[in-house]
Amino acid sequence: MAWNAAWHAANTRSNLLDDAEEDRKLFEKHAAALAPWRLRSWCKTPPRPDPPFRGVNLGGLLLCERWMQHQLFSPYPAAADEFRLAQEAGPETFAQHRDTWITKRELQEMKELNVNCVRLPFGYWVLDLPELVRKPAGPYEGERAWIRRARPYDGPAEDHISRVLDDCREVGLAVILCLHGAPGGQSGHHACGFEDDAWMPELWDVPESVRCIEHIAVTWGHHPALFGITVLNEPSDEIPIGVLADYYLRSYATIRKHAPAAHVTFPIYQRTWEEFQEVDFPPAHFDKNVTYDAHLYQCFGDVWAEEQSLESTLECARTGVLSRLCSSRSEEHTSELQSLTSS
């Protein structure tokens, strides 16, 4: 650390700004490992923005969806998702997209519009993990036989996660990292990176997903711009509730081990709270640095509006008081969630 600090000062005085910047990054990396609480107090961006949270997703940067990236997908009409896009578009296409889709300039514009927090979704294949299989899960037979010979997802590319965190630190935005596409897929939806009509809950690789969460917590858990980690995005309601709750418990333990100050978010997407209560989730040892993500899409019609109206969602955002996050929620836990969102 002292070596990096000294060279940072020397290179800055000598106007060797690229070298000085590299020394600064190395200093922060070592400081984060040794004393994250001091690093957080020294850095410009606080680990938690002041409520109310005004956030936006950086969608499509590190997990591409056709409906969001028309220009990227348009030359490849057969590509319904990122894995199929990787069969037709080369690494240079993904590199250019990742370099330009979200830049520091856009992050600065968000800050100027009073946004104080961003969510960065990504597919597991961008992580730089040894022995990571960057393909949909087998078996590769029948209509899925082509996957065996297919090219993998384009990765790793986790330097873009670091870039966004560094830029957000400079701009003054807090960041939530979201494992949006998990190994094997937490559903057969294209939002996992691969649209798969033959998907089954057994294809989701829970141990590898936990390994991804551990890598996220170890690599960025003490970054000064990090606010929290969302352990999964929109898991299928076909996944047995016990399997899902067990994954949440293991993810929580892993994050707390490596990044004790990070906020942890669990999706309760298309589930009733009673389902979680039947498997004793959440457990009593969870701290208050936890939230639950319902993803209510009123824009998709009446079925979603029945869960919670747009008006009540906006009222929740204004006041921090929840009416309903998912159907049949107990009064006891509603009060518990109210305290979390208003704190």
mmCIF file of C-alpha atoms in Angstrom:
data_model
loop_
_atom_site.group_PDB
_atom_site.id
_atom_site.type_symbol
_atom_site.label_atom_id
_atom_site.label_comp_id
_atom_site.label_asym_id
_atom_site.label_seq_id
_atom_site.Cartn_x
_atom_site.Cartn_y
_atom_site.Cartn_z
ATOM 1 C CA MET A 1 0.000 0.000 0.000
ATOM 2 C CA ALA A 2 2.756 2.466 0.944
ATOM 3 C CA TRP A 3 4.569 1.664 -2.301
ATOM 4 C CA ASN A 4 1.433 2.361 -4.371
ATOM 5 C CA ALA A 5 0.674 5.545 -2.447
ATOM 6 C CA ALA A 6 4.205 6.861 -2.927
ATOM 7 C CA TRP A 7 4.253 6.107 -6.655
ATOM 8 C CA HIS A 8 0.782 7.642 -7.041
ATOM 9 C CA ALA A 9 2.093 10.896 -5.582
ATOM 10 C CA ALA A 10 5.303 10.785 -7.626
ATOM 11 C CA ASN A 11 3.558 9.994 -10.909
ATOM 12 C CA THR A 12 0.945 12.669 -10.307
ATOM 13 C CA ARG A 13 3.631 15.303 -9.764
ATOM 14 C CA SER A 14 5.389 14.077 -12.920
ATOM 15 C CA ASN A 15 2.096 14.317 -14.848
ATOM 16 C CA LEU A 16 2.157 10.568 -15.582
ATOM 17 C CA LEU A 17 -1.555 10.385 -14.988
ATOM 18 C CA ASP A 18 -2.196 6.901 -16.410
ATOM 19 C CA ASP A 19 0.453 5.427 -14.119
ATOM 20 C CA ALA A 20 -0.881 7.455 -11.197
ATOM 21 C CA GLU A 21 -4.386 6.135 -11.795
ATOM 22 C CA GLU A 22 -3.119 2.553 -11.869
ATOM 23 C CA ASP A 23 -1.279 3.148 -8.574
ATOM 24 C CA ARG A 24 -4.482 4.530 -7.042
ATOM 25 C CA LYS A 25 -6.456 1.444 -8.063
ATOM 26 C CA LEU A 26 -3.813 -0.875 -6.611
ATOM 27 C CA PHE A 27 -3.791 1.129 -3.387
ATOM 28 C CA GLU A 28 -7.568 0.843 -3.055
ATOM 29 C CA LYS A 29 -7.492 -2.879 -3.827
ATOM 30 C CA HIS A 30 -4.989 -3.571 -1.038
ATOM 31 C CA ALA A 31 -6.672 -1.156 1.353
ATOM 32 C CA ALA A 32 -10.035 -2.824 0.764
ATOM 33 C CA ALA A 33 -8.598 -6.197 1.715
ATOM 34 C CA LEU A 34 -6.890 -4.890 4.862
ATOM 35 C CA ALA A 35 -9.279 -2.294 6.228
ATOM 36 C CA PRO A 36 -12.553 -1.899 4.326
ATOM 37 C CA TRP A 37 -14.142 0.254 7.004
ATOM 38 C CA ARG A 38 -11.358 2.834 6.691
ATOM 39 C CA LEU A 39 -11.517 2.735 2.903
ATOM 40 C CA ARG A 40 -15.255 3.402 2.996
ATOM 41 C CA SER A 41 -14.829 6.423 5.266
ATOM 42 C CA TRP A 42 -12.050 7.806 3.040
ATOM 43 C CA CYS A 43 -13.842 7.443 -0.287
ATOM 44 C CA LYS A 44 -16.133 9.990 -1.868
ATOM 45 C CA THR A 45 -19.148 7.714 -2.323
ATOM 46 C CA PRO A 46 -20.907 6.516 0.856
ATOM 47 C CA PRO A 47 -21.721 2.809 1.140
ATOM 48 C CA ARG A 48 -25.419 3.677 1.492
ATOM 49 C CA PRO A 49 -27.300 6.564 -0.120
ATOM 50 C CA ASP A 50 -29.641 8.623 1.985
ATOM 51 C CA PRO A 51 -33.311 7.588 1.573
ATOM 52 C CA PRO A 52 -35.367 7.867 -0.445
ATOM 53 C CA PHE A 53 -33.592 5.606 -2.907
ATOM 54 C CA ARG A 54 -33.978 6.858 -6.472
ATOM 55 C CA GLY A 55 -32.616 4.149 -8.711
ATOM 56 C CA VAL A 56 -32.452 2.856 -12.243
ATOM 57 C CA ASN A 57 -31.244 -0.365 -13.860
ATOM 58 C CA LEU A 58 -28.191 -0.444 -16.109
ATOM 59 C CA GLY A 59 -30.001 -3.086 -18.126
ATOM 60 C CA GLY A 60 -28.471 -4.684 -21.175
ATOM 61 C CA LEU A 61 -24.842 -3.881 -20.444
ATOM 62 C CA LEU A 62 -23.704 -7.311 -19.240
ATOM 63 C CA LEU A 63 -26.741 -9.398 -20.113
ATOM 64 C CA CYS A 64 -28.212 -8.582 -23.498
ATOM 65 C CA GLU A 65 -31.950 -8.904 -24.164
ATOM 66 C CA ARG A 66 -33.363 -8.508 -27.639
ATOM 67 C CA TRP A 67 -36.229 -6.233 -26.638
ATOM 68 C CA MET A 68 -33.724 -3.828 -25.089
ATOM 69 C CA GLN A 69 -30.928 -3.891 -27.687
ATOM 70 C CA HIS A 70 -32.633 -3.629 -31.065
ATOM 71 C CA GLN A 71 -29.553 -2.346 -32.851
ATOM 72 C CA LEU A 72 -27.295 -5.043 -31.418
ATOM 73 C CA PHE A 73 -29.638 -7.903 -32.341
ATOM 74 C CA SER A 74 -31.076 -6.603 -35.609
ATOM 75 C CA PRO A 75 -28.359 -8.111 -37.876
ATOM 76 C CA TYR A 76 -29.116 -11.515 -36.324
ATOM 77 C CA PRO A 77 -32.879 -12.200 -36.599
ATOM 78 C CA ALA A 78 -32.523 -15.769 -35.316
ATOM 79 C CA ALA A 79 -30.865 -14.692 -32.074
ATOM 80 C CA ALA A 80 -33.535 -14.691 -29.375
ATOM 81 C CA ASP A 81 -31.126 -14.297 -26.444
ATOM 82 C CA GLU A 82 -27.493 -13.629 -25.586
ATOM 83 C CA PHE A 83 -26.343 -17.245 -25.967
ATOM 84 C CA ARG A 84 -27.775 -17.452 -29.492
ATOM 85 C CA LEU A 85 -26.337 -14.024 -30.247
ATOM 86 C CA ALA A 86 -22.910 -15.367 -29.267
ATOM 87 C CA GLN A 87 -23.261 -18.003 -32.010
ATOM 88 C CA GLU A 88 -23.446 -15.317 -34.685
ATOM 89 C CA ALA A 89 -21.709 -12.232 -33.299
ATOM 90 C CA GLY A 90 -18.005 -12.289 -32.541
ATOM 91 C CA PRO A 91 -16.140 -11.097 -29.439
ATOM 92 C CA GLU A 92 -15.503 -7.728 -31.065
ATOM 93 C CA THR A 93 -19.271 -7.111 -31.217
ATOM 94 C CA PHE A 94 -19.665 -7.738 -27.503
ATOM 95 C CA ALA A 95 -16.570 -5.677 -26.696
ATOM 96 C CA GLN A 96 -17.885 -2.667 -28.574
ATOM 97 C CA HIS A 97 -21.317 -3.000 -26.981
ATOM 98 C CA ARG A 98 -19.927 -3.235 -23.458
ATOM 99 C CA ASP A 99 -17.613 -0.292 -24.038
ATOM 100 C CA THR A 100 -20.378 2.009 -25.259
ATOM 101 C CA TRP A 101 -23.796 0.943 -23.892
ATOM 102 C CA ILE A 102 -23.327 2.652 -20.501
ATOM 103 C CA THR A 103 -20.500 5.151 -20.040
ATOM 104 C CA LYS A 104 -19.428 7.494 -17.273
ATOM 105 C CA ARG A 105 -21.198 10.318 -19.092
ATOM 106 C CA GLU A 106 -24.573 8.566 -18.738
ATOM 107 C CA LEU A 107 -23.867 7.855 -15.072
ATOM 108 C CA GLN A 108 -23.115 11.542 -14.527
ATOM 109 C CA GLU A 109 -26.402 12.464 -16.225
ATOM 110 C CA MET A 110 -28.236 10.080 -13.883
ATOM 111 C CA LYS A 111 -26.626 11.753 -10.877
ATOM 112 C CA GLU A 112 -27.648 15.169 -12.184
ATOM 113 C CA LEU A 113 -31.247 13.883 -12.410
ATOM 114 C CA ASN A 114 -31.082 13.030 -8.674
ATOM 115 C CA VAL A 115 -30.629 9.286 -9.143
ATOM 116 C CA ASN A 116 -28.560 8.030 -6.204
ATOM 117 C CA CYS A 117 -28.407 4.262 -6.792
ATOM 118 C CA VAL A 118 -28.072 1.982 -9.824
ATOM 119 C CA ARG A 119 -28.579 -1.767 -10.244
ATOM 120 C CA LEU A 120 -26.122 -3.604 -12.470
ATOM 121 C CA PRO A 121 -27.501 -6.929 -13.782
ATOM 122 C CA PHE A 122 -25.089 -9.416 -15.346
ATOM 123 C CA GLY A 123 -24.845 -12.995 -16.497
ATOM 124 C CA TYR A 124 -22.613 -15.402 -14.607
ATOM 125 C CA TRP A 125 -20.448 -15.892 -17.710
ATOM 126 C CA VAL A 126 -18.856 -12.456 -17.344
ATOM 127 C CA LEU A 127 -17.232 -13.555 -14.067
ATOM 128 C CA ASP A 128 -13.601 -14.637 -14.182
ATOM 129 C CA LEU A 129 -13.936 -17.933 -12.340
ATOM 130 C CA PRO A 130 -11.814 -21.036 -13.001
ATOM 131 C CA GLU A 131 -13.564 -24.038 -14.551
ATOM 132 C CA LEU A 132 -16.741 -22.061 -15.180
ATOM 133 C CA VAL A 133 -18.873 -23.634 -17.924
ATOM 134 C CA ARG A 134 -20.172 -20.802 -20.101
ATOM 135 C CA LYS A 135 -22.987 -22.759 -21.714
ATOM 136 C CA PRO A 136 -26.546 -23.701 -20.809
ATOM 137 C CA ALA A 137 -26.771 -26.850 -18.732
ATOM 138 C CA GLY A 138 -27.040 -30.289 -20.312
ATOM 139 C CA PRO A 139 -28.284 -32.777 -21.281
ATOM 140 C CA TYR A 140 -27.423 -31.931 -24.875
ATOM 141 C CA GLU A 141 -29.793 -34.234 -26.701
ATOM 142 C CA GLY A 142 -32.856 -33.991 -28.894
ATOM 143 C CA GLU A 143 -33.656 -30.373 -29.737
ATOM 144 C CA ARG A 144 -30.845 -29.256 -27.400
ATOM 145 C CA ALA A 145 -28.121 -31.353 -29.052
ATOM 146 C CA TRP A 146 -26.778 -28.310 -30.905
ATOM 147 C CA ILE A 147 -25.623 -26.745 -27.622
ATOM 148 C CA ARG A 148 -22.837 -29.327 -27.312
ATOM 149 C CA ARG A 149 -21.122 -27.949 -30.426
ATOM 150 C CA ALA A 150 -22.103 -24.331 -29.831
ATOM 151 C CA ARG A 151 -19.759 -21.527 -28.898
ATOM 152 C CA PRO A 152 -19.870 -20.455 -25.246
ATOM 153 C CA TYR A 153 -21.124 -17.140 -23.954
ATOM 154 C CA ASP A 154 -18.662 -14.318 -24.508
ATOM 155 C CA GLY A 155 -16.657 -14.013 -21.321
ATOM 156 C CA PRO A 156 -15.108 -13.354 -18.954
ATOM 157 C CA ALA A 157 -15.670 -9.608 -18.921
ATOM 158 C CA GLU A 158 -15.814 -8.689 -15.252
ATOM 159 C CA ASP A 159 -13.552 -5.707 -15.840
ATOM 160 C CA HIS A 160 -16.742 -3.926 -16.917
ATOM 161 C CA ILE A 161 -18.248 -4.522 -13.457
ATOM 162 C CA SER A 162 -15.144 -2.934 -11.949
ATOM 163 C CA ARG A 163 -15.363 -0.073 -14.429
ATOM 164 C CA VAL A 164 -18.968 0.717 -13.528
ATOM 165 C CA LEU A 165 -18.186 0.583 -9.812
ATOM 166 C CA ASP A 166 -15.180 2.870 -10.258
ATOM 167 C CA ASP A 167 -17.174 5.323 -12.375
ATOM 168 C CA CYS A 168 -20.046 5.319 -9.874
ATOM 169 C CA ARG A 169 -17.598 6.027 -7.073
ATOM 170 C CA GLU A 170 -16.347 9.072 -8.954
ATOM 171 C CA VAL A 171 -19.838 10.252 -9.873
ATOM 172 C CA GLY A 172 -21.386 9.588 -6.467
ATOM 173 C CA LEU A 173 -23.768 6.679 -7.134
ATOM 174 C CA ALA A 174 -24.267 3.588 -5.013
ATOM 175 C CA VAL A 175 -24.396 0.251 -6.855
ATOM 176 C CA ILE A 176 -26.393 -2.951 -6.435
ATOM 177 C CA LEU A 177 -24.841 -5.939 -8.218
ATOM 178 C CA CYS A 178 -27.379 -8.501 -9.437
ATOM 179 C CA LEU A 179 -26.711 -12.080 -10.551
ATOM 180 C CA HIS A 180 -29.283 -11.840 -13.339
ATOM 181 C CA GLY A 181 -28.365 -15.033 -15.180
ATOM 182 C CA ALA A 182 -27.210 -17.940 -13.001
ATOM 183 C CA PRO A 183 -25.409 -21.158 -14.037
ATOM 184 C CA GLY A 184 -27.938 -23.545 -15.558
ATOM 185 C CA GLY A 185 -30.557 -20.802 -15.547
ATOM 186 C CA GLN A 186 -33.005 -20.030 -12.738
ATOM 187 C CA SER A 187 -35.762 -20.186 -15.363
ATOM 188 C CA GLY A 188 -36.140 -20.798 -19.083
ATOM 189 C CA HIS A 189 -36.681 -17.103 -19.776
ATOM 190 C CA HIS A 190 -34.372 -15.146 -22.054
ATOM 191 C CA ALA A 191 -33.606 -12.798 -19.151
ATOM 192 C CA CYS A 192 -31.318 -15.573 -17.874
ATOM 193 C CA GLY A 193 -29.371 -15.411 -21.136
ATOM 194 C CA PHE A 194 -30.950 -18.451 -22.783
ATOM 195 C CA GLU A 195 -34.584 -18.978 -23.755
ATOM 196 C CA ASP A 196 -35.235 -22.661 -23.158
ATOM 197 C CA ASP A 197 -38.641 -24.307 -23.539
ATOM 198 C CA ALA A 198 -37.117 -27.532 -22.171
ATOM 199 C CA TRP A 199 -35.855 -25.876 -18.979
ATOM 200 C CA MET A 200 -36.487 -27.738 -15.724
ATOM 201 C CA PRO A 201 -35.704 -26.658 -12.144
ATOM 202 C CA GLU A 202 -33.090 -29.420 -11.948
ATOM 203 C CA LEU A 203 -31.003 -27.597 -14.564
ATOM 204 C CA TRP A 204 -30.299 -24.687 -12.229
ATOM 205 C CA ASP A 205 -26.826 -25.274 -10.758
ATOM 206 C CA VAL A 206 -27.150 -24.144 -7.146
ATOM 207 C CA PRO A 207 -23.545 -24.892 -6.009
ATOM 208 C CA GLU A 208 -22.119 -22.982 -8.979
ATOM 209 C CA SER A 209 -24.499 -20.090 -8.285
ATOM 210 C CA VAL A 210 -23.245 -19.932 -4.700
ATOM 211 C CA ARG A 211 -19.674 -19.979 -6.035
ATOM 212 C CA CYS A 212 -20.562 -16.993 -8.222
ATOM 213 C CA ILE A 213 -21.988 -15.136 -5.221
ATOM 214 C CA GLU A 214 -18.808 -15.837 -3.275
ATOM 215 C CA HIS A 215 -16.692 -14.471 -6.136
ATOM 216 C CA ILE A 216 -18.845 -11.335 -6.279
ATOM 217 C CA ALA A 217 -18.538 -10.785 -2.523
ATOM 218 C CA VAL A 218 -14.782 -11.410 -2.470
ATOM 219 C CA THR A 219 -14.018 -9.300 -5.543
ATOM 220 C CA TRP A 220 -16.279 -6.276 -4.986
ATOM 221 C CA GLY A 221 -17.715 -6.696 -1.491
ATOM 222 C CA HIS A 222 -15.583 -3.871 -0.092
ATOM 223 C CA HIS A 223 -15.662 -1.570 -3.096
ATOM 224 C CA PRO A 224 -16.588 1.909 -1.834
ATOM 225 C CA ALA A 225 -19.420 2.274 -4.370
ATOM 226 C CA LEU A 226 -21.058 -1.071 -3.549
ATOM 227 C CA PHE A 227 -24.343 -0.848 -1.681
ATOM 228 C CA GLY A 228 -25.546 -4.417 -2.006
ATOM 229 C CA ILE A 229 -25.832 -7.727 -3.817
ATOM 230 C CA THR A 230 -29.003 -9.258 -5.253
ATOM 231 C CA VAL A 231 -28.427 -13.001 -5.141
ATOM 232 C CA LEU A 232 -30.675 -13.888 -8.103
ATOM 233 C CA ASN A 233 -33.163 -12.405 -10.550
ATOM 234 C CA GLU A 234 -36.732 -13.670 -10.929
ATOM 235 C CA PRO A 235 -36.357 -17.384 -10.170
ATOM 236 C CA SER A 236 -39.047 -19.594 -11.675
ATOM 237 C CA ASP A 237 -41.931 -20.480 -9.388
ATOM 238 C CA GLU A 238 -41.358 -24.080 -10.510
ATOM 239 C CA ILE A 239 -38.244 -24.233 -8.339
ATOM 240 C CA PRO A 240 -39.189 -25.995 -5.080
ATOM 241 C CA ILE A 241 -39.450 -23.424 -2.328
ATOM 242 C CA GLY A 242 -37.100 -25.420 -0.107
ATOM 243 C CA VAL A 243 -34.393 -25.393 -2.782
ATOM 244 C CA LEU A 244 -34.791 -21.649 -3.297
ATOM 245 C CA ALA A 245 -34.762 -20.838 0.419
ATOM 246 C CA ASP A 246 -31.677 -23.005 0.941
ATOM 247 C CA TYR A 247 -29.876 -21.105 -1.817
ATOM 248 C CA TYR A 248 -30.838 -17.831 -0.153
ATOM 249 C CA LEU A 249 -29.437 -19.046 3.179
ATOM 250 C CA ARG A 250 -26.169 -20.171 1.604
ATOM 251 C CA SER A 251 -25.828 -16.934 -0.349
ATOM 252 C CA TYR A 252 -26.459 -14.867 2.769
ATOM 253 C CA ALA A 253 -23.832 -16.776 4.743
ATOM 254 C CA THR A 254 -21.313 -16.398 1.938
ATOM 255 C CA ILE A 255 -21.868 -12.656 1.583
ATOM 256 C CA ARG A 256 -21.726 -12.076 5.328
ATOM 257 C CA LYS A 257 -18.450 -14.014 5.491
ATOM 258 C CA HIS A 258 -16.716 -11.909 2.860
ATOM 259 C CA ALA A 259 -18.658 -8.616 2.804
ATOM 260 C CA PRO A 260 -20.366 -8.139 6.167
ATOM 261 C CA ALA A 261 -21.537 -4.590 5.420
ATOM 262 C CA ALA A 262 -23.127 -5.328 2.047
ATOM 263 C CA HIS A 263 -26.897 -5.170 1.709
ATOM 264 C CA VAL A 264 -28.446 -8.486 0.611
ATOM 265 C CA THR A 265 -31.565 -8.688 -1.566
ATOM 266 C CA PHE A 266 -33.669 -11.807 -2.126
ATOM 267 C CA PRO A 267 -36.310 -12.015 -4.880
ATOM 268 C CA ILE A 268 -39.780 -13.184 -3.846
ATOM 269 C CA TYR A 269 -40.933 -13.077 -7.432
ATOM 270 C CA GLN A 270 -44.372 -14.651 -8.095
ATOM 271 C CA ARG A 271 -44.462 -16.263 -4.652
ATOM 272 C CA THR A 272 -46.691 -15.800 -1.638
ATOM 273 C CA TRP A 273 -45.044 -15.020 1.663
ATOM 274 C CA GLU A 274 -46.729 -18.055 3.183
ATOM 275 C CA GLU A 275 -44.643 -20.297 0.902
ATOM 276 C CA PHE A 276 -41.461 -18.941 2.457
ATOM 277 C CA GLN A 277 -42.863 -19.138 5.968
ATOM 278 C CA GLU A 278 -43.617 -22.828 5.469
ATOM 279 C CA VAL A 279 -39.882 -23.473 5.145
ATOM 280 C CA ASP A 280 -38.992 -21.123 8.030
ATOM 281 C CA PHE A 281 -37.661 -18.355 5.850
ATOM 282 C CA PRO A 282 -36.368 -15.816 6.717
ATOM 283 C CA PRO A 283 -34.513 -17.212 9.738
ATOM 284 C CA ALA A 284 -34.131 -15.284 12.964
ATOM 285 C CA HIS A 285 -30.399 -14.697 12.476
ATOM 286 C CA PHE A 286 -30.870 -12.454 9.428
ATOM 287 C CA ASP A 287 -29.822 -8.893 10.221
ATOM 288 C CA LYS A 288 -31.669 -5.767 9.128
ATOM 289 C CA ASN A 289 -29.390 -5.260 6.145
ATOM 290 C CA VAL A 290 -31.752 -7.404 4.051
ATOM 291 C CA THR A 291 -34.576 -6.610 1.642
ATOM 292 C CA TYR A 292 -37.004 -8.586 -0.536
ATOM 293 C CA ASP A 293 -37.583 -7.866 -4.206
ATOM 294 C CA ALA A 294 -41.056 -8.513 -5.647
ATOM 295 C CA HIS A 295 -40.766 -7.124 -9.207
ATOM 296 C CA LEU A 296 -44.343 -6.012 -9.766
ATOM 297 C CA TYR A 297 -44.927 -5.196 -13.425
ATOM 298 C CA GLN A 298 -48.161 -3.219 -13.564
ATOM 299 C CA CYS A 299 -47.312 -2.252 -17.142
ATOM 300 C CA PHE A 300 -48.036 -5.836 -18.219
ATOM 301 C CA GLY A 301 -51.733 -5.740 -17.342
ATOM 302 C CA ASP A 302 -54.407 -6.546 -14.824
ATOM 303 C CA VAL A 303 -52.873 -9.747 -13.434
ATOM 304 C CA TRP A 304 -49.944 -7.754 -12.088
ATOM 305 C CA ALA A 305 -52.111 -4.874 -10.918
ATOM 306 C CA GLU A 306 -54.080 -7.302 -8.754
ATOM 307 C CA GLU A 307 -50.949 -7.871 -6.674
ATOM 308 C CA GLN A 308 -50.385 -4.180 -6.019
ATOM 309 C CA SER A 309 -51.659 -1.195 -7.908
ATOM 310 C CA LEU A 310 -49.325 1.322 -9.498
ATOM 311 C CA GLU A 311 -50.688 3.968 -7.133
ATOM 312 C CA SER A 312 -49.859 1.927 -4.038
ATOM 313 C CA THR A 313 -46.385 1.128 -5.387
ATOM 314 C CA LEU A 314 -45.705 4.841 -5.877
ATOM 315 C CA GLU A 315 -47.081 5.563 -2.425
ATOM 316 C CA CYS A 316 -44.695 2.974 -1.021
ATOM 317 C CA ALA A 317 -41.795 4.692 -2.807
ATOM 318 C CA ARG A 318 -42.844 8.065 -1.416
ATOM 319 C CA THR A 319 -43.415 7.005 2.191
ATOM 320 C CA GLY A 320 -41.482 3.770 2.754
ATOM 321 C CA VAL A 321 -44.693 2.152 4.018
ATOM 322 C CA LEU A 322 -45.630 -1.102 2.301
ATOM 323 C CA SER A 323 -49.176 -2.243 1.665
ATOM 324 C CA ARG A 324 -48.499 -5.526 -0.146
ATOM 325 C CA LEU A 325 -45.353 -6.838 -1.798
ATOM 326 C CA CYS A 326 -46.754 -10.212 -2.662
ATOM 327 C CA SER A 327 -50.108 -11.856 -2.113
ATOM 328 C CA SER A 328 -51.362 -12.991 1.302
ATOM 329 C CA ARG A 329 -48.555 -11.378 3.262
ATOM 330 C CA SER A 330 -48.773 -11.600 7.027
ATOM 331 C CA GLU A 331 -49.258 -8.400 9.039
ATOM 332 C CA GLU A 332 -46.266 -9.297 11.187
ATOM 333 C CA HIS A 333 -43.855 -9.405 8.274
ATOM 334 C CA THR A 334 -45.378 -6.390 6.570
ATOM 335 C CA SER A 335 -44.449 -4.392 9.660
ATOM 336 C CA GLU A 336 -40.983 -5.927 9.559
ATOM 337 C CA LEU A 337 -40.526 -4.839 5.936
ATOM 338 C CA GLN A 338 -41.834 -1.360 6.697
ATOM 339 C CA SER A 339 -39.046 -0.882 9.206
ATOM 340 C CA LEU A 340 -36.477 -2.020 6.634
ATOM 341 C CA THR A 341 -37.592 0.294 3.856
ATOM 342 C CA SER A 342 -37.964 3.314 6.106
ATOM 343 C CA SER A 343 -34.649 2.811 7.901
#
